[in-house]
CSV table of C-alpha atoms and ligand atoms in Angstrom, one decimal:
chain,number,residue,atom,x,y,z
A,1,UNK,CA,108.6,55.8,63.5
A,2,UNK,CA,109.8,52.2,63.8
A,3,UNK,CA,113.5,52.0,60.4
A,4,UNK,CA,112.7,50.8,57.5
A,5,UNK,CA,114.3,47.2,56.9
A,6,UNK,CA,117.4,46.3,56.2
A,7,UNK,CA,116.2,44.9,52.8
A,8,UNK,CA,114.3,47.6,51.6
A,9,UNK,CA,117.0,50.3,52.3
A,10,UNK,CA,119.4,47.8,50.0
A,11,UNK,CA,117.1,48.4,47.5
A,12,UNK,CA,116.7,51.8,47.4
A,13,UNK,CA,120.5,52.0,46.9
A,14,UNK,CA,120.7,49.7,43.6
A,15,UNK,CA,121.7,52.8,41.1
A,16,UNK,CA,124.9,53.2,43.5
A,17,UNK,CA,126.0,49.8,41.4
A,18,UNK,CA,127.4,47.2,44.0
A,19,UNK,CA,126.5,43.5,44.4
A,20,UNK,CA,123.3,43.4,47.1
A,21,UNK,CA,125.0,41.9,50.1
A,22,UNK,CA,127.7,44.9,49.8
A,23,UNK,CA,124.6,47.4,49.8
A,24,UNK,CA,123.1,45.0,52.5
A,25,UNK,CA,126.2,46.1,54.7
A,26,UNK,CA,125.7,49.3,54.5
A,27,UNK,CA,121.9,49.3,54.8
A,28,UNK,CA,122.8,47.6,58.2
A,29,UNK,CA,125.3,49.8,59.1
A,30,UNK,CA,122.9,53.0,58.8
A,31,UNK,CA,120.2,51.4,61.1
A,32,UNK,CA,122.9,50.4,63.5
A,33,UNK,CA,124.2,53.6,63.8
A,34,UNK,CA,120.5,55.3,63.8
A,35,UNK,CA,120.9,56.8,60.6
A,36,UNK,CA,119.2,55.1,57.9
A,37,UNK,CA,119.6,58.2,55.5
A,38,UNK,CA,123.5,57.6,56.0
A,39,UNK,CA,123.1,54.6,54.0
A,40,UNK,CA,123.5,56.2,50.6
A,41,UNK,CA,127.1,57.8,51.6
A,42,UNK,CA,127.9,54.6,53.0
A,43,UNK,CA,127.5,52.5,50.0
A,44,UNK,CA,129.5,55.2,48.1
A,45,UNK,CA,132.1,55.2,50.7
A,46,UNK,CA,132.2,51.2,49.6
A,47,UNK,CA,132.1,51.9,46.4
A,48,UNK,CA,134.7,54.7,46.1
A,49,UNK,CA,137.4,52.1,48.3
A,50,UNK,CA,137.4,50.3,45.2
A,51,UNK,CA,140.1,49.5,42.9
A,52,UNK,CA,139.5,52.6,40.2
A,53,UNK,CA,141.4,54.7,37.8
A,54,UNK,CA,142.8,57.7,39.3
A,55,UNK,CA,144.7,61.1,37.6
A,56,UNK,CA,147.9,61.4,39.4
A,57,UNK,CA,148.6,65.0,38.9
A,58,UNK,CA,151.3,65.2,42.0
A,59,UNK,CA,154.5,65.2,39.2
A,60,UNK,CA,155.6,62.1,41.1
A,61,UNK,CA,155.8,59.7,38.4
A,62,UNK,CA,156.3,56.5,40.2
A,63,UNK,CA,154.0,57.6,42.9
A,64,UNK,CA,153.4,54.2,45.6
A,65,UNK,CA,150.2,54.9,46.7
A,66,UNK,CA,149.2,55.0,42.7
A,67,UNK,CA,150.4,51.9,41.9
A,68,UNK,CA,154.3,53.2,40.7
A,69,UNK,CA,154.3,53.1,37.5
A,70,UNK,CA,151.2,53.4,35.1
A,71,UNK,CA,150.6,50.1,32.8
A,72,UNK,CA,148.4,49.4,30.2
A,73,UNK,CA,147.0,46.3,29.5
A,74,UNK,CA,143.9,45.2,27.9
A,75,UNK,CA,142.9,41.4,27.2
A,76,UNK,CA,140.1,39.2,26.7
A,77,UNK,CA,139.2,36.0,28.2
A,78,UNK,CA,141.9,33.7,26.9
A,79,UNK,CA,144.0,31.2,27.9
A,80,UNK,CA,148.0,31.4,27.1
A,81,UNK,CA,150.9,29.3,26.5
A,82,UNK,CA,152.0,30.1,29.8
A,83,UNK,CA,154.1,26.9,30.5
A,84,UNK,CA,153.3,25.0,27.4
A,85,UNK,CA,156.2,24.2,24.3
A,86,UNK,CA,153.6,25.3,21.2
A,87,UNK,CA,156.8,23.8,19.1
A,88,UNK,CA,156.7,20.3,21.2
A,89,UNK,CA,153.5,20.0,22.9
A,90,UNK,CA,155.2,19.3,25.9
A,91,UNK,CA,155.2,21.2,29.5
A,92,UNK,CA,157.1,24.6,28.8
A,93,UNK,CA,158.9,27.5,30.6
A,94,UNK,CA,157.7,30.2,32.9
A,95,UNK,CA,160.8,31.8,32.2
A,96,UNK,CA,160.8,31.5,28.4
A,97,UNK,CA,158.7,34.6,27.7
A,98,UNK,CA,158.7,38.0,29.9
A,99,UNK,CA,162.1,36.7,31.8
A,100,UNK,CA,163.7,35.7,29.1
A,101,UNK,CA,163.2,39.2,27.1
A,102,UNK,CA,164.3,40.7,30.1
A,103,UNK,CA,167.6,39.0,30.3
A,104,UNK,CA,168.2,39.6,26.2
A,105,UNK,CA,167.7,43.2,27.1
A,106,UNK,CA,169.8,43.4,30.1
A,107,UNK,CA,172.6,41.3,28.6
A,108,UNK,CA,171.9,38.6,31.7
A,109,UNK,CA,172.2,35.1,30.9
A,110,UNK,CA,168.9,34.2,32.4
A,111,UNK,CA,166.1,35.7,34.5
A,112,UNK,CA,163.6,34.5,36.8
A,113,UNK,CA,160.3,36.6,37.6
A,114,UNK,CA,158.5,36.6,41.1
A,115,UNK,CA,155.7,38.7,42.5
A,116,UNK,CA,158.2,42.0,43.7
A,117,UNK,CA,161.5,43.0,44.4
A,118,UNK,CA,161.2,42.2,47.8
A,119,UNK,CA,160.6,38.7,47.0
A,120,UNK,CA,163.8,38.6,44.6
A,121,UNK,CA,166.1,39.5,47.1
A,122,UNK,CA,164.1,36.9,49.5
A,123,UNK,CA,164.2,34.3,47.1
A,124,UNK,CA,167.8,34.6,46.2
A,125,UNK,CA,168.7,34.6,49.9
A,126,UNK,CA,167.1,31.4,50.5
A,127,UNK,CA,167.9,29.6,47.7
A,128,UNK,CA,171.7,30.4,47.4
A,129,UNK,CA,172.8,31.4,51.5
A,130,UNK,CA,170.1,29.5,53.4
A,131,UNK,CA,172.0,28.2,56.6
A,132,UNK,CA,174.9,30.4,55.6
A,133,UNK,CA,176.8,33.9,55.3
A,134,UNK,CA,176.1,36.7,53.4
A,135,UNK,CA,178.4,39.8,53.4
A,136,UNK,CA,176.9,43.3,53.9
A,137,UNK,CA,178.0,46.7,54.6
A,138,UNK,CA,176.7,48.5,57.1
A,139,UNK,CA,175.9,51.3,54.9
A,140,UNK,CA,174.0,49.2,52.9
A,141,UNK,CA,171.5,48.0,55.7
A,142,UNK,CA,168.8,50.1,54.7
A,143,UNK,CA,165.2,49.9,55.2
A,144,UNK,CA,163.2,50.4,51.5
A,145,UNK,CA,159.7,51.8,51.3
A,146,UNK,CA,157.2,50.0,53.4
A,147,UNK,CA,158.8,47.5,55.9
A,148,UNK,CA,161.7,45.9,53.7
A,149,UNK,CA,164.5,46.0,55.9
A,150,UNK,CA,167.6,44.2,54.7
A,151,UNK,CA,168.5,42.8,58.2
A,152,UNK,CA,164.7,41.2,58.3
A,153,UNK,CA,165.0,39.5,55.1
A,154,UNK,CA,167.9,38.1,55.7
A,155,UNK,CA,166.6,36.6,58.6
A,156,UNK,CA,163.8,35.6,57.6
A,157,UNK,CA,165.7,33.9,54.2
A,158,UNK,CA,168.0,31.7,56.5
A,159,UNK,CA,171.0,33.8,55.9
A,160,UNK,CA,173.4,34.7,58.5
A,161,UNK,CA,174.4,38.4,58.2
A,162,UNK,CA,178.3,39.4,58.5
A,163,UNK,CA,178.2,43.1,58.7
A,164,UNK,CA,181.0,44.7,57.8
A,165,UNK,CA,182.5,48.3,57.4
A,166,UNK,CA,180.4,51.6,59.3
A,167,UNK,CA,177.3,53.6,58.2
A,168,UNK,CA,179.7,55.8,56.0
A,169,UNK,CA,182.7,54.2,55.4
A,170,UNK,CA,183.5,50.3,53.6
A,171,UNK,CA,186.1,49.2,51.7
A,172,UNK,CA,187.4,46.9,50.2
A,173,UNK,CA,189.8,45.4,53.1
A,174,UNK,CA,186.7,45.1,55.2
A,175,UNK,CA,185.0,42.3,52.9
A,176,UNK,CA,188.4,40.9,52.6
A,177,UNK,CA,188.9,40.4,56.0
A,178,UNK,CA,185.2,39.4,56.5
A,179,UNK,CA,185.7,36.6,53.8
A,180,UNK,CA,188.7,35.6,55.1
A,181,UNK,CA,187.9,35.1,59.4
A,182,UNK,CA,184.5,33.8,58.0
A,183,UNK,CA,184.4,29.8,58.0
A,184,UNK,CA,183.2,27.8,56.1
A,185,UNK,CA,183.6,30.6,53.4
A,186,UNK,CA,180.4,33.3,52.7
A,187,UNK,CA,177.5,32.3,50.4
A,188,UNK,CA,177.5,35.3,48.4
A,189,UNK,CA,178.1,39.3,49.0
A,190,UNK,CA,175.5,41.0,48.4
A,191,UNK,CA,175.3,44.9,47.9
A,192,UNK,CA,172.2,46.7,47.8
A,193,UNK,CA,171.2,50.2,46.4
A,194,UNK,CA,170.4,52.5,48.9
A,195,UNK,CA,167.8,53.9,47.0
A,196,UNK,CA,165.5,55.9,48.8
A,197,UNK,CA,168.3,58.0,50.6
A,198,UNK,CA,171.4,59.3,50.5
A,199,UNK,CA,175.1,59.6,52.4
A,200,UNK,CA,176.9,62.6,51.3
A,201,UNK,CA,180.4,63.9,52.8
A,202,UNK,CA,183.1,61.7,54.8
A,203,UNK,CA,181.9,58.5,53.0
A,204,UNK,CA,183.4,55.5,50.9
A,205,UNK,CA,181.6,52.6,49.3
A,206,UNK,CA,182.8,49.6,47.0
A,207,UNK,CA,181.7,48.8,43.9
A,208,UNK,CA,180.2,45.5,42.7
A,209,UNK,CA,183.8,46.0,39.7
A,210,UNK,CA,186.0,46.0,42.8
A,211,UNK,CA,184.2,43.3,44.4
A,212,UNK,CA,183.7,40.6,41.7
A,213,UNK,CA,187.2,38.7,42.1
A,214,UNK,CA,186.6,38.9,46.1
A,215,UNK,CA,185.8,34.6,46.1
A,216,UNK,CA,181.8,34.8,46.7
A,217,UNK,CA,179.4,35.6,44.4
A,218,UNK,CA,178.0,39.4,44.2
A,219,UNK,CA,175.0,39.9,44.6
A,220,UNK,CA,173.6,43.7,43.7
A,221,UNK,CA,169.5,44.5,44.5
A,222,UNK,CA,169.8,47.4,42.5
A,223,UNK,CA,166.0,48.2,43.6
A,224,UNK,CA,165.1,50.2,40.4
A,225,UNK,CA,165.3,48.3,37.5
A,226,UNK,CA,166.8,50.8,35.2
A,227,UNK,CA,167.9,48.2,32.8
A,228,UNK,CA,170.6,50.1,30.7
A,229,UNK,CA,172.2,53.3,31.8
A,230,UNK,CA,172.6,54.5,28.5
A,231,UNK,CA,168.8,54.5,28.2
A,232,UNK,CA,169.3,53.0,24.1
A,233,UNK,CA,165.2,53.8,24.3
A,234,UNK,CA,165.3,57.7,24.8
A,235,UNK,CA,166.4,59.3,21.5
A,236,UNK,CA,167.6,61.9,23.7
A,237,UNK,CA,170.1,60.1,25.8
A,238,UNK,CA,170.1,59.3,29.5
A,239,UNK,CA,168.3,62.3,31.1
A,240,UNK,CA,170.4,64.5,33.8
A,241,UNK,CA,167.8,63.2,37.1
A,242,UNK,CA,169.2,59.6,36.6
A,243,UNK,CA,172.3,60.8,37.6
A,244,UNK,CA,174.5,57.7,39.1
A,245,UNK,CA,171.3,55.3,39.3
A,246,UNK,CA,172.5,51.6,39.5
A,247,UNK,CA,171.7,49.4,36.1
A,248,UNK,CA,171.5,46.0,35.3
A,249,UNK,CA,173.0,45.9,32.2
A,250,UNK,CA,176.4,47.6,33.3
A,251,UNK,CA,176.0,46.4,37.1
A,252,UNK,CA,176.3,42.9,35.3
A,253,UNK,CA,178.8,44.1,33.1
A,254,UNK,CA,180.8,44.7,36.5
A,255,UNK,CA,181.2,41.6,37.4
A,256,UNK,CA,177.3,41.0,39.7
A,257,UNK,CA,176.3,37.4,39.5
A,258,UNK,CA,173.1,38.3,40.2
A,259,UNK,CA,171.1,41.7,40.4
A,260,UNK,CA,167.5,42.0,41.5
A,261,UNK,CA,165.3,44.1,40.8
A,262,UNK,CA,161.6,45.7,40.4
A,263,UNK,CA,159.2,45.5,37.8
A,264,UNK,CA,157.1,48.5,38.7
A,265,UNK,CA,159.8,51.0,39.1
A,266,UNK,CA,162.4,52.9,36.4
A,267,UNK,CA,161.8,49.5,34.6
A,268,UNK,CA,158.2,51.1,34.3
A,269,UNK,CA,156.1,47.3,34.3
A,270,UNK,CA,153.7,45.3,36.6
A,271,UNK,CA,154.6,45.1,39.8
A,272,UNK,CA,156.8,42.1,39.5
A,273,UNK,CA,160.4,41.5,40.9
A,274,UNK,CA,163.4,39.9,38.6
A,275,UNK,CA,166.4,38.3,39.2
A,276,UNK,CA,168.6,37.9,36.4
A,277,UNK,CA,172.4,36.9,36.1
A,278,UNK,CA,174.2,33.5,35.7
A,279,UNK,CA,172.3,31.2,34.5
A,280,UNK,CA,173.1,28.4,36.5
A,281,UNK,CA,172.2,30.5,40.1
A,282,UNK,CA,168.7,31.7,38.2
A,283,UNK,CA,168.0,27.9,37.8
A,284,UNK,CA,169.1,27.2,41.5
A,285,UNK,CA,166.5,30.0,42.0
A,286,UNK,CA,164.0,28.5,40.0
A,287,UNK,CA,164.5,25.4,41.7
A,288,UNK,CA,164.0,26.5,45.0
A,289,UNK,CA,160.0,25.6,46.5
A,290,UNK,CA,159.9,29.4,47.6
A,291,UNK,CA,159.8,30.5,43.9
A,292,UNK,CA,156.4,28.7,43.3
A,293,UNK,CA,155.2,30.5,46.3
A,294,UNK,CA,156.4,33.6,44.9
A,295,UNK,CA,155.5,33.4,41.2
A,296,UNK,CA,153.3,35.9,39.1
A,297,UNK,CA,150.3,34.8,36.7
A,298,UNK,CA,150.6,35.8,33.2
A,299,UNK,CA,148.2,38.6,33.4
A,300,UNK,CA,151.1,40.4,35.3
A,301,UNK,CA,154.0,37.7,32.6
A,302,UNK,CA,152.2,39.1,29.8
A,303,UNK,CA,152.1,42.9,31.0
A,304,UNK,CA,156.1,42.3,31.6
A,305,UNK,CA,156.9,40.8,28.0
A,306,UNK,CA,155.2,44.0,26.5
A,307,UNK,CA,157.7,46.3,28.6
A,308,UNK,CA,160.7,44.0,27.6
A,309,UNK,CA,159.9,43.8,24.2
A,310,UNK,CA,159.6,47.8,24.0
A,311,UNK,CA,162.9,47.9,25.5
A,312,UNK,CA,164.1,45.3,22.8
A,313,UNK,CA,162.7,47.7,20.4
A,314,UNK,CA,164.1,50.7,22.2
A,315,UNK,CA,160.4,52.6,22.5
A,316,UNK,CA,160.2,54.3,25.3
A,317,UNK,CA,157.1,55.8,23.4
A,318,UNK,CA,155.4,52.4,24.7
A,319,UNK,CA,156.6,52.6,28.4
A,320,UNK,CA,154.5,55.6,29.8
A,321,UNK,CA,156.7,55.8,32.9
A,322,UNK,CA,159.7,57.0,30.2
A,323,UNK,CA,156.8,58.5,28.0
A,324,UNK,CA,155.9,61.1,30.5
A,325,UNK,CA,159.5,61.4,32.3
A,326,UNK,CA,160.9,62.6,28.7
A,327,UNK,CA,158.1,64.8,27.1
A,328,UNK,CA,159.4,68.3,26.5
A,329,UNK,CA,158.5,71.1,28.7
A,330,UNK,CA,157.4,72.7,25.4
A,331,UNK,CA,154.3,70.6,25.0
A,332,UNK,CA,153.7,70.2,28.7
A,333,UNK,CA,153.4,74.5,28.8
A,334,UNK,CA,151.2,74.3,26.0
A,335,UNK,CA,148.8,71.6,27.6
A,336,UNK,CA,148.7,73.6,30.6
A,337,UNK,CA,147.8,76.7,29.2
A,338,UNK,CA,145.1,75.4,27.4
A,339,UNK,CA,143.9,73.2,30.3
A,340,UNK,CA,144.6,77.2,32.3
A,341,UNK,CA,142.5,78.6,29.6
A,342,UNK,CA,139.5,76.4,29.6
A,343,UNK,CA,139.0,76.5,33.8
A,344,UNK,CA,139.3,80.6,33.5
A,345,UNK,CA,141.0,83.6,35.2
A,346,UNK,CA,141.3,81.5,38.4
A,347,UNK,CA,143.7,79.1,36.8
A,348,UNK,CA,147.1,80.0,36.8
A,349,UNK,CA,150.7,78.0,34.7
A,350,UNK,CA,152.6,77.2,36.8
A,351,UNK,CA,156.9,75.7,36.6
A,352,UNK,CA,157.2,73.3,39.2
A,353,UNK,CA,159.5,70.1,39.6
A,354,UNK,CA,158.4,66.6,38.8
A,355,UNK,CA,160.3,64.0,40.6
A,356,UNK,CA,160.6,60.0,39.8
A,357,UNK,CA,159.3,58.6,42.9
A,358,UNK,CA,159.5,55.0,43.8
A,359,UNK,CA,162.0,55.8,46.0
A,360,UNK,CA,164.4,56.0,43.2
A,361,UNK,CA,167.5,58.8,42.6
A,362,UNK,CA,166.3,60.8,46.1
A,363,UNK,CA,166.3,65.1,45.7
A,364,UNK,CA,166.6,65.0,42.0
A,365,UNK,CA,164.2,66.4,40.1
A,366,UNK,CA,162.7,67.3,36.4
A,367,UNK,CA,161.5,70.5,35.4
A,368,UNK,CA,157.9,70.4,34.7
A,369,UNK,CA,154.6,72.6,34.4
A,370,UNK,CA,151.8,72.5,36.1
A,371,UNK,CA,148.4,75.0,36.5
A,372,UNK,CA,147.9,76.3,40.0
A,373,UNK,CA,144.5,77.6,41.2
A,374,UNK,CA,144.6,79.5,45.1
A,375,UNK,CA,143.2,77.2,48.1
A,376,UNK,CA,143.5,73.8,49.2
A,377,UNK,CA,141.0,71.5,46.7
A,378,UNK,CA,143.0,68.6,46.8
A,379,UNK,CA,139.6,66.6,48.5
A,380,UNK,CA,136.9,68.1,46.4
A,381,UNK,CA,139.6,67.0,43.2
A,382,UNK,CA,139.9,63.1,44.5
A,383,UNK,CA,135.8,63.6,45.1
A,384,UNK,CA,135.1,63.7,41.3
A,385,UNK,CA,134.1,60.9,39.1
A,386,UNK,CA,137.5,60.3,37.9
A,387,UNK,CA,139.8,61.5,41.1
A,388,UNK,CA,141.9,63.6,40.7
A,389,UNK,CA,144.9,63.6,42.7
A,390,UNK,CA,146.9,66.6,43.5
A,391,UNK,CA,149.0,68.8,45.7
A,392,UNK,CA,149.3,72.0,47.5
A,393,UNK,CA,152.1,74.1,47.6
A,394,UNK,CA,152.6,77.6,49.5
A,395,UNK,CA,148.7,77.7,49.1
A,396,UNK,CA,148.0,76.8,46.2
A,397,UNK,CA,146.6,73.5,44.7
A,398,UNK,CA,149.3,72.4,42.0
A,399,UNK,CA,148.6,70.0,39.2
A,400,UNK,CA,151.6,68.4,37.6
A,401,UNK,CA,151.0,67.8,33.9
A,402,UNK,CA,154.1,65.5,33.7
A,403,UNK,CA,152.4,62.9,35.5
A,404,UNK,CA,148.8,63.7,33.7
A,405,UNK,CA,148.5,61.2,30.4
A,406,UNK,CA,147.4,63.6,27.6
A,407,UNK,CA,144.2,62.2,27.2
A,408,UNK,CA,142.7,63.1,30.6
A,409,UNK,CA,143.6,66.7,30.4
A,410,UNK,CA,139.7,67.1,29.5
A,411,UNK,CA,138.7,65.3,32.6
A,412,UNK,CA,140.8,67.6,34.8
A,413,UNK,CA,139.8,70.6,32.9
A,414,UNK,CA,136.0,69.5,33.8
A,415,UNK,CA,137.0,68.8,37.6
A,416,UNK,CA,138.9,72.1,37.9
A,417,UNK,CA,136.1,74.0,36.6
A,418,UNK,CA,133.8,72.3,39.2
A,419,UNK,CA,136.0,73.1,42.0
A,420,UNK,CA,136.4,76.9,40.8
A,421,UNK,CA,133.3,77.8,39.5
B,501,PLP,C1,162.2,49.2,46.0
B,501,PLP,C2,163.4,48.3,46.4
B,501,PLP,C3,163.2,47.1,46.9
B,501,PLP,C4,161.8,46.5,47.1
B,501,PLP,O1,161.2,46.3,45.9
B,501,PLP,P1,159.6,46.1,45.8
B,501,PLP,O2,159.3,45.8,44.4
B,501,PLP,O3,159.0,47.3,46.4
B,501,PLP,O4,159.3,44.9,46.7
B,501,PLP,C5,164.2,46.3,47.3
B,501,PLP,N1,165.5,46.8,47.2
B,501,PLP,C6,165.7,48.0,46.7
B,501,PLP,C7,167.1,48.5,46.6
B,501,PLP,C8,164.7,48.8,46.3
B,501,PLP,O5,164.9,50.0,45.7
């Protein structure tokens, strides 16, 4: 029997929903690889790769592979004052909307925003240390998530790294001495949070307070974003998991020129990247032709002035990364035993531990509740129409209602029935 052509297997796959040449591909593909009734999974398997809501039910709120932290954003086709003066008519400001809430709420004098926090510290390197020193412990050369290594940067920024101190130990003598045999004098000092792990025992850092009369500028990449540590959003206070997090407000309050920052973790936004401090090193920044190559659109601008200005009007309500990390176990147990109730005996709640994520404040955790049903699902759950993401634990998959929005406990319901039943 000689394949049907590639054409006419394209069209018999139109109800799968992609563009012809996509369906085309896999139509091809399928002949290619003497299959032609493959074609069907393969257009799926094209259509699945794409960009799609998912439930995140692992209880890891800032979750990377997710997308950190969940936004929402909803907007027409319009166009926006992006970089116009509505009060002059003339050319305006990138910085005057989204950055500039952001420094009002983090009590910096300015603030610049680029595409991630990777980029801050990049930009910041370049623009203010190019060709010149930049002071670092060697406890704070740390590699962040995927691939940002603070050595790399730095080179690849220009800078010329003067390590000083050990893994464990740095004090204050060290960057004395380091500012003192280095000539001409170092750019800046820059301190970075080390985030995503941590040193315990023999060990002894400096803080930016201590640092801030050393001669240089200090420059803190504080990674998270938490922009006040006394969290004026959360009625109830700074929760016990942020423990000694690094935050702008009070890192700049310590003396910091400059901290950088992320957009898309404890700060909750778009992934963006800030850098906010004294205004005249923002507008050296700004300045600087690697901040055009490194600027956001106002899709993610105006996504970032709706986080600011619920900071500015202390509603954590309206940032669903501090939404979900503070509801009360009381309504996350009752969720999950009406969400155990409607899949049936199988289902099971659950306590189990939530955690931020993001690489932010490592090994601390929030209590949560989950529902557990026995056996490993976690493929049939990211199979249904809305994927459900999930984990197994001694056995058992485990869904997280922390990390579940409220109004998709109906669509889990539906796909934990379909696994069980
Ligand atoms: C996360 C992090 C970064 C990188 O930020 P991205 O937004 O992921 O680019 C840099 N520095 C620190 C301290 C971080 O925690």
């Amino acid at each position: 029997m000689r394949p049907p052509s590639v054409d006419a297997l394209a069209r018999e796959l139109v109800d799968v929903g992609l563009p012809h040449p996509l369906l085309v591909d896999a139509a091809r593909e399928a002949i290619a690889a003497g299959d032609p009734a493959s074609a069907r999974a393969r257009a799926e398997a094209i259509a699945r790769a794409l960009l799609r809501p998912v439930i995140n039910a692992t209880g890891v709120l800032l979750h990377t592979n997710l997308g950190r932290a969940p936004i929402e954003h909803h907007q027409e086709a319009r166009y926006a004052n992006l970089e116009l003066d509505l009060a002059t008519g003339k050319r305006g400001s990138r910085s005057r909307h989204a950055a500039s809430l952001l420094a009002r709420a983090s009590g910096a004098e300015a603030a610049l925003v680029v595409n991630n926090g990777a980029a801050a510290v990049m930009l910041v390197l370049a623009a203010l240390a190019r060709n010149r020193s930049v002071v670092v412990s060697r406890g704070e050369l740390v590699e962040i998530g995927g691939g940002f290594r603070v050595p790399e940067v730095m080179a690849e920024s220009g800078a010329h790294l003067v390590e000083v101190g050990t893994t464990n130990r740095t004090r204050r003598r060290d960057y004395e001495q380091a500012v003192a045999d280095t000539d001409p004098t170092p750019a800046l000092v820059l301190k970075v949070h080390q985030s995503n792990y941590r040193i315990v025992g023999f060990t002894e850092a400096v803080s930016v307070a201590a640092l801030a009369d050393l001669g240089p500028p200090v420059v803190a990449d504080v990674g998270s974003g938490l922009l006040d540590a006394t969290t004026p959003w959360l009625e109830t206070g700074p929760p016990a998991w942020l423990s000694d997090e690094p935050a702008v407000r009070q890192t700049l309050q310590q003396g910091a020129a400059l901290v950088t920052f992320s957009g898309d973790k404890l700060l909750g936004g778009p992934q963006a990247g800030v850098v906010a401090g004294r205004a005249e090193l923002v507008k050296r920044c700004a300045r600087h032709p690697l901040a055009r190559a490194l600027r956001p659109g106002s899709l993610v601008l105006s996504a970032l002035q709706e986080t600011a200005l619920a900071y500015l009007r202390r509603d954590g309500d309206a940032i669903a990364f501090w939404r979900m990390a503070a509801t009360p176990l009381q309504a996350l147990r009752q969720r999950a035993e009406a969400l155990a109730q409607e899949v049936g005996t199988d289902a099971e709640v659950v306590e189990c531990e939530a955690t931020p994520g993001g690489g932010s404040v490592p090994g601390l955790t929030m209590a949560s509740v989950g529902v557990a049903v026995a056996g490993d699902h976690t493929a049939a759950l990211r199979s249904a129409d809305t994927p459900v993401v999930a984990r197994v634990h001694e056995g058992r998959t485990v869904l997280d209602l922390r990390t579940i929005d409220p109004g998709a406990d109906t669509l889990v319901a539906k796909a934990l029935s379909g696994i069980t039943a």
